[in-house]
Amino acid sequence: MAGAQTSEVFNCTPEQFYKIVADYESYPQFLTEVKGCKVLKTEGNRKLVEYSVQVVKNFKYSLWMTETPSSEITWEFAGGDIFKTSSGKWKLTDEGGKCRAHYEVEATFNMFVPGPIAKALVNVNLPNMIAAYQKRVSELYG
């Protein structure tokens, strides 16, 4: 299993950052590899979200997103053509009026991918993703 994690402070409140993370259908506006994202089903605080991503080629997968407003979003793999498993979370806390966002992801691929390459695939886009969220926070909240 390949995994990655990071922690970053964003210039907004946890509530504001949560609104960005939970607005799945806006992901294509600021995450360049996400070409489409739609909520397929809602069950209480869980949403089944389908992602269309382009990393070398196009892939589709669905995740069950479990939302705890303003503090945490966790996910687990529901189906798709790239992952065998995928789970992770955003954990949001207040840090002096700003938001500390802790991000974790673990995944196994549907096809054989050597361990070091799988880890690189999971980690390679992390800095770009965090930069995209920083930019989105700046655009929405100044």
Short mmCIF file of N, CA and C in Angstrom, two decimals:
data_model
loop_
_atom_site.label_atom_id
_atom_site.label_comp_id
_atom_site.label_asym_id
_atom_site.label_seq_id
_atom_site.Cartn_x
_atom_site.Cartn_y
_atom_site.Cartn_z
N MET A 1 0.85 -1.18 0.00
CA MET A 1 0.00 0.00 0.00
C MET A 1 0.89 1.24 0.00
N ALA A 2 0.54 2.21 -0.82
CA ALA A 2 1.27 3.47 -0.88
C ALA A 2 0.51 4.51 -0.07
N GLY A 3 1.24 5.35 0.63
CA GLY A 3 0.59 6.36 1.44
C GLY A 3 1.33 7.67 1.42
N ALA A 4 0.62 8.73 1.77
CA ALA A 4 1.21 10.06 1.86
C ALA A 4 0.43 10.85 2.89
N GLN A 5 1.11 11.80 3.50
CA GLN A 5 0.43 12.71 4.41
C GLN A 5 1.17 14.02 4.47
N THR A 6 0.44 15.06 4.80
CA THR A 6 1.02 16.39 4.95
C THR A 6 0.13 17.20 5.88
N SER A 7 0.69 18.26 6.40
CA SER A 7 -0.05 19.17 7.26
C SER A 7 0.32 20.58 6.83
N GLU A 8 -0.66 21.44 6.69
CA GLU A 8 -0.44 22.77 6.16
C GLU A 8 -1.38 23.75 6.85
N VAL A 9 -0.93 25.00 7.02
CA VAL A 9 -1.79 26.05 7.58
C VAL A 9 -2.31 26.90 6.43
N PHE A 10 -3.62 27.13 6.44
CA PHE A 10 -4.28 27.93 5.41
C PHE A 10 -4.83 29.20 6.05
N ASN A 11 -4.82 30.29 5.29
CA ASN A 11 -5.24 31.59 5.77
C ASN A 11 -6.77 31.73 5.69
N CYS A 12 -7.45 30.88 6.45
CA CYS A 12 -8.91 30.91 6.54
C CYS A 12 -9.28 30.12 7.79
N THR A 13 -10.55 30.12 8.12
CA THR A 13 -11.00 29.34 9.28
C THR A 13 -11.20 27.88 8.86
N PRO A 14 -11.24 26.96 9.83
CA PRO A 14 -11.57 25.57 9.48
C PRO A 14 -12.92 25.46 8.76
N GLU A 15 -13.91 26.27 9.16
CA GLU A 15 -15.22 26.24 8.52
C GLU A 15 -15.11 26.62 7.04
N GLN A 16 -14.31 27.66 6.75
CA GLN A 16 -14.14 28.09 5.37
C GLN A 16 -13.40 27.04 4.54
N PHE A 17 -12.37 26.44 5.12
CA PHE A 17 -11.63 25.42 4.38
C PHE A 17 -12.50 24.19 4.15
N TYR A 18 -13.30 23.84 5.15
CA TYR A 18 -14.22 22.71 5.01
C TYR A 18 -15.15 22.92 3.82
N LYS A 19 -15.65 24.15 3.65
CA LYS A 19 -16.56 24.44 2.53
C LYS A 19 -15.87 24.17 1.19
N ILE A 20 -14.58 24.47 1.10
CA ILE A 20 -13.84 24.21 -0.14
C ILE A 20 -13.69 22.71 -0.35
N VAL A 21 -13.26 21.99 0.68
CA VAL A 21 -13.01 20.55 0.56
C VAL A 21 -14.31 19.79 0.29
N ALA A 22 -15.41 20.22 0.87
CA ALA A 22 -16.69 19.52 0.71
C ALA A 22 -17.44 19.92 -0.57
N ASP A 23 -16.93 20.88 -1.31
CA ASP A 23 -17.55 21.31 -2.57
C ASP A 23 -16.94 20.52 -3.73
N TYR A 24 -17.20 19.21 -3.73
CA TYR A 24 -16.56 18.28 -4.66
C TYR A 24 -16.73 18.69 -6.12
N GLU A 25 -17.92 19.16 -6.48
CA GLU A 25 -18.21 19.47 -7.88
C GLU A 25 -17.45 20.69 -8.38
N SER A 26 -16.81 21.46 -7.48
CA SER A 26 -15.97 22.58 -7.89
C SER A 26 -14.51 22.18 -8.09
N TYR A 27 -14.13 20.95 -7.73
CA TYR A 27 -12.73 20.52 -7.84
C TYR A 27 -12.13 20.78 -9.22
N PRO A 28 -12.85 20.53 -10.34
CA PRO A 28 -12.23 20.77 -11.65
C PRO A 28 -11.84 22.24 -11.88
N GLN A 29 -12.42 23.16 -11.11
CA GLN A 29 -12.09 24.57 -11.26
C GLN A 29 -10.69 24.91 -10.74
N PHE A 30 -10.16 24.10 -9.82
CA PHE A 30 -8.86 24.46 -9.25
C PHE A 30 -7.88 23.31 -9.09
N LEU A 31 -8.31 22.07 -9.25
CA LEU A 31 -7.40 20.93 -9.21
C LEU A 31 -7.23 20.44 -10.65
N THR A 32 -6.08 20.72 -11.25
CA THR A 32 -5.90 20.52 -12.69
C THR A 32 -6.07 19.09 -13.15
N GLU A 33 -5.74 18.10 -12.32
CA GLU A 33 -5.87 16.71 -12.74
C GLU A 33 -7.32 16.20 -12.66
N VAL A 34 -8.19 16.92 -11.93
CA VAL A 34 -9.59 16.52 -11.82
C VAL A 34 -10.37 17.13 -12.98
N LYS A 35 -10.85 16.27 -13.86
CA LYS A 35 -11.58 16.72 -15.05
C LYS A 35 -13.08 16.75 -14.82
N GLY A 36 -13.56 16.00 -13.84
CA GLY A 36 -14.97 15.99 -13.51
C GLY A 36 -15.16 15.41 -12.12
N CYS A 37 -16.21 15.86 -11.44
CA CYS A 37 -16.48 15.38 -10.09
C CYS A 37 -17.96 15.60 -9.82
N LYS A 38 -18.68 14.52 -9.48
CA LYS A 38 -20.10 14.70 -9.19
C LYS A 38 -20.55 13.80 -8.05
N VAL A 39 -21.49 14.32 -7.29
CA VAL A 39 -22.09 13.57 -6.19
C VAL A 39 -23.16 12.67 -6.80
N LEU A 40 -22.99 11.36 -6.63
CA LEU A 40 -23.93 10.39 -7.18
C LEU A 40 -25.07 10.06 -6.23
N LYS A 41 -24.77 10.12 -4.92
CA LYS A 41 -25.76 9.71 -3.92
C LYS A 41 -25.41 10.35 -2.59
N THR A 42 -26.42 10.69 -1.80
CA THR A 42 -26.23 11.20 -0.45
C THR A 42 -27.01 10.32 0.52
N GLU A 43 -26.32 9.87 1.58
CA GLU A 43 -26.95 9.08 2.64
C GLU A 43 -26.53 9.69 3.98
N GLY A 44 -27.35 10.55 4.53
CA GLY A 44 -27.01 11.21 5.79
C GLY A 44 -25.78 12.08 5.61
N ASN A 45 -24.72 11.79 6.40
CA ASN A 45 -23.49 12.58 6.30
C ASN A 45 -22.48 11.96 5.34
N ARG A 46 -22.93 11.00 4.53
CA ARG A 46 -22.05 10.34 3.54
C ARG A 46 -22.50 10.70 2.13
N LYS A 47 -21.52 10.89 1.26
CA LYS A 47 -21.80 11.14 -0.15
C LYS A 47 -20.95 10.22 -1.00
N LEU A 48 -21.56 9.65 -2.02
CA LEU A 48 -20.83 8.87 -3.00
C LEU A 48 -20.44 9.82 -4.12
N VAL A 49 -19.13 10.02 -4.29
CA VAL A 49 -18.62 11.01 -5.24
C VAL A 49 -17.81 10.29 -6.31
N GLU A 50 -18.12 10.60 -7.58
CA GLU A 50 -17.38 10.04 -8.70
C GLU A 50 -16.38 11.07 -9.21
N TYR A 51 -15.13 10.65 -9.32
CA TYR A 51 -14.05 11.50 -9.80
C TYR A 51 -13.61 11.04 -11.18
N SER A 52 -13.38 11.97 -12.09
CA SER A 52 -12.72 11.70 -13.37
C SER A 52 -11.41 12.46 -13.33
N VAL A 53 -10.30 11.73 -13.38
CA VAL A 53 -8.98 12.35 -13.27
C VAL A 53 -8.13 11.99 -14.48
N GLN A 54 -7.18 12.86 -14.77
CA GLN A 54 -6.24 12.59 -15.84
C GLN A 54 -4.83 12.64 -15.28
N VAL A 55 -4.21 11.46 -15.20
CA VAL A 55 -2.82 11.31 -14.80
C VAL A 55 -2.23 10.35 -15.83
N VAL A 56 -1.55 10.87 -16.80
CA VAL A 56 -1.06 10.16 -17.97
C VAL A 56 -2.23 9.78 -18.89
N LYS A 57 -3.26 9.12 -18.37
CA LYS A 57 -4.48 8.85 -19.12
C LYS A 57 -5.68 9.11 -18.21
N ASN A 58 -6.88 8.99 -18.76
CA ASN A 58 -8.08 9.26 -17.97
C ASN A 58 -8.49 8.05 -17.13
N PHE A 59 -8.88 8.32 -15.88
CA PHE A 59 -9.36 7.29 -14.97
C PHE A 59 -10.62 7.79 -14.29
N LYS A 60 -11.47 6.85 -13.88
CA LYS A 60 -12.65 7.17 -13.07
C LYS A 60 -12.65 6.30 -11.84
N TYR A 61 -13.06 6.88 -10.73
CA TYR A 61 -13.23 6.12 -9.50
C TYR A 61 -14.24 6.83 -8.62
N SER A 62 -14.82 6.09 -7.69
CA SER A 62 -15.80 6.65 -6.76
C SER A 62 -15.34 6.41 -5.33
N LEU A 63 -15.59 7.40 -4.48
CA LEU A 63 -15.25 7.32 -3.07
C LEU A 63 -16.48 7.66 -2.24
N TRP A 64 -16.65 6.96 -1.12
CA TRP A 64 -17.64 7.36 -0.12
C TRP A 64 -16.98 8.40 0.78
N MET A 65 -17.50 9.62 0.77
CA MET A 65 -16.99 10.71 1.58
C MET A 65 -17.89 10.84 2.81
N THR A 66 -17.30 10.74 4.01
CA THR A 66 -18.06 10.90 5.25
C THR A 66 -17.68 12.25 5.85
N GLU A 67 -18.69 13.10 6.02
CA GLU A 67 -18.45 14.49 6.42
C GLU A 67 -18.82 14.75 7.88
N THR A 68 -17.90 15.37 8.59
CA THR A 68 -18.15 15.91 9.92
C THR A 68 -17.95 17.42 9.76
N PRO A 69 -19.05 18.19 9.58
CA PRO A 69 -18.93 19.59 9.22
C PRO A 69 -17.90 20.37 10.03
N SER A 70 -17.11 21.12 9.28
CA SER A 70 -16.09 22.05 9.79
C SER A 70 -14.90 21.39 10.46
N SER A 71 -14.85 20.04 10.53
CA SER A 71 -13.70 19.45 11.22
C SER A 71 -13.05 18.28 10.50
N GLU A 72 -13.80 17.49 9.73
CA GLU A 72 -13.17 16.32 9.13
C GLU A 72 -13.98 15.78 7.96
N ILE A 73 -13.27 15.30 6.95
CA ILE A 73 -13.86 14.52 5.87
C ILE A 73 -12.98 13.29 5.70
N THR A 74 -13.59 12.12 5.78
CA THR A 74 -12.86 10.87 5.55
C THR A 74 -13.43 10.22 4.29
N TRP A 75 -12.64 9.35 3.67
CA TRP A 75 -13.15 8.65 2.50
C TRP A 75 -12.67 7.22 2.44
N GLU A 76 -13.48 6.43 1.72
CA GLU A 76 -13.13 5.04 1.47
C GLU A 76 -13.54 4.71 0.03
N PHE A 77 -12.80 3.81 -0.57
CA PHE A 77 -12.98 3.43 -1.96
C PHE A 77 -14.33 2.74 -2.18
N ALA A 78 -15.03 3.13 -3.25
CA ALA A 78 -16.30 2.49 -3.60
C ALA A 78 -16.20 1.70 -4.91
N GLY A 79 -15.33 2.12 -5.82
CA GLY A 79 -15.17 1.42 -7.09
C GLY A 79 -14.42 2.26 -8.10
N GLY A 80 -13.94 1.62 -9.16
CA GLY A 80 -13.26 2.37 -10.21
C GLY A 80 -12.21 1.55 -10.91
N ASP A 81 -11.51 2.21 -11.84
CA ASP A 81 -10.60 1.47 -12.70
C ASP A 81 -9.11 1.72 -12.45
N ILE A 82 -8.75 2.40 -11.38
CA ILE A 82 -7.32 2.60 -11.10
C ILE A 82 -6.92 2.01 -9.75
N PHE A 83 -7.78 2.17 -8.74
CA PHE A 83 -7.44 1.72 -7.40
C PHE A 83 -8.10 0.38 -7.05
N LYS A 84 -7.42 -0.36 -6.21
CA LYS A 84 -8.02 -1.53 -5.56
C LYS A 84 -8.59 -1.07 -4.22
N THR A 85 -7.84 -0.20 -3.54
CA THR A 85 -8.30 0.43 -2.30
C THR A 85 -7.84 1.88 -2.28
N SER A 86 -8.56 2.71 -1.60
CA SER A 86 -8.15 4.10 -1.37
C SER A 86 -8.91 4.59 -0.15
N SER A 87 -8.19 5.15 0.79
CA SER A 87 -8.82 5.72 1.97
C SER A 87 -7.98 6.90 2.43
N GLY A 88 -8.62 7.78 3.17
CA GLY A 88 -7.88 8.93 3.66
C GLY A 88 -8.77 9.89 4.40
N LYS A 89 -8.20 11.06 4.70
CA LYS A 89 -8.99 12.06 5.42
C LYS A 89 -8.35 13.43 5.34
N TRP A 90 -9.18 14.43 5.53
CA TRP A 90 -8.80 15.79 5.85
C TRP A 90 -9.23 15.99 7.30
N LYS A 91 -8.32 16.41 8.18
CA LYS A 91 -8.64 16.73 9.58
C LYS A 91 -8.32 18.21 9.75
N LEU A 92 -9.32 19.01 10.13
CA LEU A 92 -9.18 20.46 10.21
C LEU A 92 -9.24 20.94 11.65
N THR A 93 -8.28 21.79 12.04
CA THR A 93 -8.27 22.36 13.38
C THR A 93 -7.95 23.85 13.30
N ASP A 94 -8.40 24.57 14.30
CA ASP A 94 -8.12 26.00 14.38
C ASP A 94 -6.72 26.20 14.93
N GLU A 95 -5.98 27.08 14.30
CA GLU A 95 -4.64 27.43 14.77
C GLU A 95 -4.50 28.94 14.72
N GLY A 96 -4.90 29.59 15.80
CA GLY A 96 -4.80 31.04 15.89
C GLY A 96 -5.64 31.77 14.85
N GLY A 97 -6.86 31.28 14.62
CA GLY A 97 -7.74 31.92 13.64
C GLY A 97 -7.52 31.45 12.21
N LYS A 98 -6.55 30.60 12.01
CA LYS A 98 -6.30 30.02 10.69
C LYS A 98 -6.64 28.53 10.75
N CYS A 99 -6.57 27.88 9.62
CA CYS A 99 -6.92 26.46 9.56
C CYS A 99 -5.68 25.61 9.35
N ARG A 100 -5.44 24.67 10.27
CA ARG A 100 -4.43 23.65 10.03
C ARG A 100 -5.17 22.46 9.43
N ALA A 101 -4.76 22.09 8.23
CA ALA A 101 -5.37 20.96 7.54
C ALA A 101 -4.36 19.83 7.46
N HIS A 102 -4.73 18.70 8.04
CA HIS A 102 -3.90 17.50 7.98
C HIS A 102 -4.54 16.57 6.95
N TYR A 103 -3.75 16.16 5.96
CA TYR A 103 -4.24 15.32 4.86
C TYR A 103 -3.51 14.00 4.88
N GLU A 104 -4.26 12.91 4.77
CA GLU A 104 -3.68 11.56 4.70
C GLU A 104 -4.36 10.78 3.60
N VAL A 105 -3.60 9.98 2.87
CA VAL A 105 -4.18 9.09 1.86
C VAL A 105 -3.37 7.80 1.81
N GLU A 106 -4.06 6.69 1.62
CA GLU A 106 -3.43 5.39 1.39
C GLU A 106 -4.15 4.74 0.23
N ALA A 107 -3.40 4.10 -0.66
CA ALA A 107 -4.01 3.49 -1.84
C ALA A 107 -3.23 2.28 -2.30
N THR A 108 -3.95 1.34 -2.87
CA THR A 108 -3.33 0.25 -3.62
C THR A 108 -3.93 0.30 -5.02
N PHE A 109 -3.12 -0.05 -6.00
CA PHE A 109 -3.54 0.07 -7.39
C PHE A 109 -4.11 -1.24 -7.91
N ASN A 110 -5.00 -1.12 -8.89
CA ASN A 110 -5.66 -2.26 -9.51
C ASN A 110 -4.70 -3.09 -10.35
N MET A 111 -3.64 -2.48 -10.81
CA MET A 111 -2.66 -3.17 -11.64
C MET A 111 -1.36 -3.29 -10.85
N PHE A 112 -0.44 -4.10 -11.32
CA PHE A 112 0.84 -4.22 -10.62
C PHE A 112 1.63 -2.93 -10.80
N VAL A 113 1.98 -2.33 -9.71
CA VAL A 113 2.84 -1.15 -9.70
C VAL A 113 3.87 -1.41 -8.60
N PRO A 114 5.16 -1.46 -8.95
CA PRO A 114 6.18 -1.69 -7.91
C PRO A 114 6.06 -0.67 -6.78
N GLY A 115 6.34 -1.14 -5.56
CA GLY A 115 6.19 -0.31 -4.36
C GLY A 115 6.73 1.10 -4.45
N PRO A 116 8.01 1.29 -4.84
CA PRO A 116 8.55 2.64 -4.92
C PRO A 116 7.82 3.52 -5.93
N ILE A 117 7.38 2.94 -7.04
CA ILE A 117 6.65 3.71 -8.04
C ILE A 117 5.26 4.07 -7.52
N ALA A 118 4.60 3.13 -6.85
CA ALA A 118 3.28 3.40 -6.27
C ALA A 118 3.37 4.54 -5.26
N LYS A 119 4.39 4.52 -4.41
CA LYS A 119 4.58 5.59 -3.42
C LYS A 119 4.80 6.92 -4.12
N ALA A 120 5.61 6.91 -5.18
CA ALA A 120 5.87 8.14 -5.94
C ALA A 120 4.59 8.67 -6.57
N LEU A 121 3.76 7.78 -7.13
CA LEU A 121 2.51 8.21 -7.74
C LEU A 121 1.58 8.87 -6.73
N VAL A 122 1.53 8.33 -5.52
CA VAL A 122 0.67 8.88 -4.48
C VAL A 122 1.23 10.22 -3.98
N ASN A 123 2.55 10.33 -3.89
CA ASN A 123 3.20 11.52 -3.33
C ASN A 123 3.45 12.64 -4.33
N VAL A 124 3.60 12.32 -5.61
CA VAL A 124 4.10 13.29 -6.58
C VAL A 124 3.22 14.53 -6.70
N ASN A 125 1.93 14.37 -6.60
CA ASN A 125 1.05 15.50 -6.81
C ASN A 125 0.70 16.25 -5.53
N LEU A 126 1.16 15.78 -4.39
CA LEU A 126 0.81 16.39 -3.11
C LEU A 126 1.18 17.88 -3.03
N PRO A 127 2.41 18.28 -3.38
CA PRO A 127 2.73 19.72 -3.32
C PRO A 127 1.85 20.56 -4.26
N ASN A 128 1.57 20.05 -5.46
CA ASN A 128 0.72 20.78 -6.39
C ASN A 128 -0.71 20.90 -5.86
N MET A 129 -1.21 19.82 -5.25
CA MET A 129 -2.56 19.84 -4.70
C MET A 129 -2.66 20.86 -3.57
N ILE A 130 -1.69 20.86 -2.66
CA ILE A 130 -1.71 21.82 -1.55
C ILE A 130 -1.62 23.24 -2.09
N ALA A 131 -0.77 23.47 -3.08
CA ALA A 131 -0.66 24.81 -3.69
C ALA A 131 -1.98 25.23 -4.32
N ALA A 132 -2.70 24.29 -4.94
CA ALA A 132 -3.99 24.60 -5.55
C ALA A 132 -5.02 24.98 -4.48
N TYR A 133 -4.99 24.29 -3.34
CA TYR A 133 -5.90 24.64 -2.24
C TYR A 133 -5.53 26.01 -1.66
N GLN A 134 -4.23 26.30 -1.53
CA GLN A 134 -3.80 27.62 -1.03
C GLN A 134 -4.32 28.72 -1.96
N LYS A 135 -4.20 28.49 -3.26
CA LYS A 135 -4.67 29.47 -4.25
C LYS A 135 -6.18 29.64 -4.16
N ARG A 136 -6.91 28.54 -4.00
CA ARG A 136 -8.36 28.59 -3.90
C ARG A 136 -8.79 29.38 -2.65
N VAL A 137 -8.12 29.14 -1.53
CA VAL A 137 -8.41 29.89 -0.30
C VAL A 137 -8.19 31.38 -0.55
N SER A 138 -7.09 31.72 -1.20
CA SER A 138 -6.78 33.12 -1.49
C SER A 138 -7.84 33.75 -2.40
N GLU A 139 -8.28 33.01 -3.42
CA GLU A 139 -9.30 33.52 -4.34
C GLU A 139 -10.63 33.76 -3.63
N LEU A 140 -11.01 32.85 -2.75
CA LEU A 140 -12.32 32.95 -2.10
C LEU A 140 -12.33 33.83 -0.86
N TYR A 141 -11.23 33.84 -0.11
CA TYR A 141 -11.23 34.51 1.19
C TYR A 141 -10.18 35.60 1.34
N GLY A 142 -9.41 35.84 0.29
CA GLY A 142 -8.41 36.91 0.32
C GLY A 142 -7.19 36.56 0.97
#
